[in-house]
Structures are given as C-alpha cells and as structure tokens.
C-alpha cells in the first residue's frame, strides 16, 4: 500500500499520520493529547514514546540500521516465534523473524479518552504458514500499551516463544535500580545458564543477561539522574529478561554506540525458558506490557 493509500484508509486527523521514516521505511507517527510515538511497519517496531512533558521513554540507538531484513536497535523489537537462538536450527536468526519482517496495518482508532490505537499484523511468512498468526495492538496514551496476540490457525499444536524486547532510556546506569524481582529465581545466561536467586533490587555494573522465572510482577526502573521512574506492567508472561551489554559487548555491535550502554537497560516482557507456550488448534495467547512514567 502506498503512503497516500495508508493515510487515506488509516490516517487519523490530529492523531496519526503515516510518513517515510529513516531508510525510506514507512512509519506511523502518533501525536495526541497524551503523547507522541513512532512505529515502523518494518518489524512492527515502536521506536519512540514520549508522554507530553516527559523525556523519551525508549532508548533508540543513534547507529540503528533501518533496512529490510535487519532489526532496529532500540525501541521495542518484537521477538517471535522463538526467543534467543532457534531451539534446533542454529542457522535461523536469533530472536525469530518478526522483528525483521514487514507488517501490515489492520486498523487504527481514536478512542473516547483520546488514546490512539494502531493494529498491525505480521505479513505471513513461509516458515509459519499456516501455523501462527501474529497481531500487535499498540495503544498510545499517557502510557504505552502493547498487546501481542498469537493465534494457532493450524490443525497441529503450535509451540512458540516471544518477547516485547523493551529498551528503556535511563540517565546514568550507575544510579539505576530495578525493583520488582527481589527474591526471584533467574537463569544467568552469562554463567552457564545457572539458576540463581536475586538478592535485593537489581543494580547493573557489568554485562547482565538474565531470564527471571515465574514472575508476573511489574518492574520499576528507578532513575534518580532523570528524576523519574519507568514502570513496566505486564500480563500473559511469566518471564522477564533484564539485559545490558556493558562496554565490551556494546563495542562489538556495529549498531550500538560504544558508551550508550550507560543510557539504557532492557526490561523484556517474555514467554521463554520454562514459559514457552503451546497453543492447541484454534487457541490464542496474548502477551501484553504497559509502560508508564512518573516523576521522582
Ligand atoms: C536479549 C538476550 O534478549 O537480547 C541477549 O537475552 C541478547 O542474549 C540481546 O544479546 C540482544 O540480542 P540481539 O539479537 O538484538 O543482538
């Protein structure tokens, strides 16, 4: 669909417009009473969210690559239908292919409370046809909500993992604490997948790559340097991934500025590890996250 067609069919006056974004990729720009946001159809990828009067909530790499077949570094990549390496074929892309594929617009809506909804659907991929259909509803208000629904359209059980791989912007990682996972068990991906117990709130002073298990709690990222806290509430998920690449890994990534690990942390609402899901024919599962900010 051309930009003109998209705007005629799905544009919302004073709320949502489609335009050409970085790399010539199409993005939806939302600007309503509550907030501004940007969503690329490539990857179904929210790259920006800023409630009026607040700073950007999502971290977005200045070196991100905007290109079909590549994942945008930052914002909220959609991980699906597997998390991390493919469970049996190592040559398949890490974190699945939803984040590097084209999505279609299914609908847009301005709601009574002046929030704006955009519904996207992953364009059918040969590898999933006819098993899994993936829909993403993005609601932009004073908070940002993402609802990611997987439907099994086949006659066989469909097993999948997924995540809303949320990059949050922080002022200074040294001052940040992440609350909500105290006492929880996690898999330490940097220490032979050992299962450990979280003592106290999380502080990040080195590379961290952890899958917190059996948790449905809200995480709060307390950030004194920006005098704010970001809350990530969630549902349909019993795993939360906390990731920061720190210096060495950041330097090895072409799309990640060397020192930017100090300005971000990922709090990922996931279905992975013990929480991979299997849908019977006809069943659906929704993973959701709501991200909001408060001043400190
Ligand atoms: C996290 C994983 O979710 O994503 C990490 O737990 C991984 O292991 C990180 O390094 C980034 O992955 P990618 O594929 O976007 O570089």
XYZ file of N, CA and C and ligand atoms in Angstrom, residues 71-74 77 79 83-85 93-96 99 163 165-167 189-190 193 207-211 241-245 249 253 255-256 266 268 270 272, ligand 1:
133
model
N 17.136 -5.857 12.207
C 16.329 -5.371 13.331
C 16.828 -3.986 13.742
N 15.905 -3.103 14.026
C 16.259 -1.761 14.510
C 16.763 -1.909 15.949
N 17.895 -1.292 16.262
C 18.463 -1.411 17.610
C 17.856 -0.353 18.522
N 17.047 -0.802 19.461
C 16.404 0.114 20.391
C 14.898 0.038 20.236
N 11.729 -4.070 19.820
C 11.688 -5.152 18.837
C 10.708 -6.249 19.279
N 10.045 -9.986 19.419
C 10.737 -11.274 19.334
C 9.672 -12.363 19.174
N 12.630 -17.162 21.153
C 13.443 -16.167 21.861
C 14.883 -16.668 21.875
N 15.836 -15.798 21.533
C 17.246 -16.207 21.507
C 17.532 -17.056 20.290
N 18.492 -17.987 20.412
C 18.784 -18.842 19.263
C 17.616 -19.785 19.001
N 17.626 -17.074 12.361
C 18.014 -15.821 13.024
C 17.688 -15.808 14.518
N 18.600 -15.192 15.283
C 18.360 -15.001 16.715
C 17.056 -14.218 16.902
N 16.248 -14.613 17.908
C 15.005 -13.910 18.281
C 13.916 -13.971 17.199
N 14.020 -14.928 16.255
C 12.935 -15.095 15.272
C 13.003 -14.073 14.155
N 10.812 -9.360 13.960
C 11.410 -8.022 14.095
C 12.101 -7.553 12.817
N 8.757 -12.099 22.910
C 9.082 -11.032 23.873
C 8.830 -9.669 23.273
N 10.804 -6.759 23.506
C 12.214 -6.573 23.894
C 12.472 -5.084 24.149
N 11.979 -4.606 25.285
C 11.857 -3.162 25.506
C 13.152 -2.509 25.989
N 13.682 -1.599 25.173
C 14.873 -0.831 25.550
C 14.393 0.444 26.238
N 22.408 -16.120 31.922
C 22.884 -16.555 30.603
C 24.380 -16.338 30.436
N 24.974 -15.583 31.364
C 26.419 -15.317 31.265
C 27.219 -16.229 32.191
N 24.118 -20.679 32.207
C 22.673 -20.855 32.412
C 22.345 -21.331 33.832
N 28.054 -6.428 32.415
C 27.125 -7.069 31.486
C 26.123 -7.932 32.267
N 24.858 -7.790 31.922
C 23.795 -8.552 32.586
C 22.899 -9.150 31.509
N 22.630 -10.438 31.620
C 21.739 -11.117 30.668
C 21.021 -12.224 31.434
N 19.847 -11.908 31.952
C 19.168 -12.810 32.881
C 17.707 -13.007 32.501
N 17.246 -14.240 32.657
C 15.829 -14.553 32.461
C 15.232 -14.826 33.836
N 13.078 -10.592 31.105
C 14.508 -10.629 30.786
C 15.111 -9.257 31.074
N 16.217 -9.249 31.777
C 16.952 -7.999 32.032
C 18.279 -8.103 31.287
N 18.535 -7.102 30.447
C 19.749 -7.160 29.609
C 20.406 -5.794 29.522
N 21.715 -5.801 29.710
C 22.557 -4.642 29.380
C 23.889 -5.205 28.872
N 24.322 -4.793 27.672
C 25.517 -5.428 27.093
C 26.830 -4.993 27.740
N 30.710 -5.875 25.028
C 29.721 -6.368 24.060
C 29.196 -5.212 23.198
N 29.192 -4.539 18.801
C 27.970 -4.426 17.985
C 28.064 -3.183 17.102
N 25.849 -1.577 15.547
C 24.734 -0.618 15.598
C 24.507 -0.064 17.002
N 25.557 -0.171 17.855
C 25.407 0.242 19.261
C 26.581 1.153 19.627
N 17.383 -3.021 29.140
C 16.217 -3.723 28.593
C 15.470 -4.431 29.714
N 12.424 -6.879 29.468
C 11.712 -7.556 28.372
C 10.597 -8.447 28.934
N 8.333 -11.368 28.484
C 8.641 -12.515 27.616
C 7.834 -13.768 27.933
N 9.534 -17.266 27.560
C 10.721 -18.019 27.146
C 11.110 -18.966 28.274
C 18.426 -10.319 24.902
C 19.145 -11.629 25.080
O 17.057 -10.538 24.957
O 18.745 -9.750 23.635
C 20.645 -11.431 24.895
O 18.858 -12.183 26.359
C 20.919 -10.759 23.565
O 21.293 -12.681 24.990
C 20.111 -9.473 23.465
O 22.313 -10.485 23.464
C 20.291 -8.725 22.151
O 20.036 -9.557 21.093
P 20.168 -9.036 19.599
O 19.925 -10.240 18.732
O 19.137 -7.976 19.407
O 21.570 -8.501 19.482
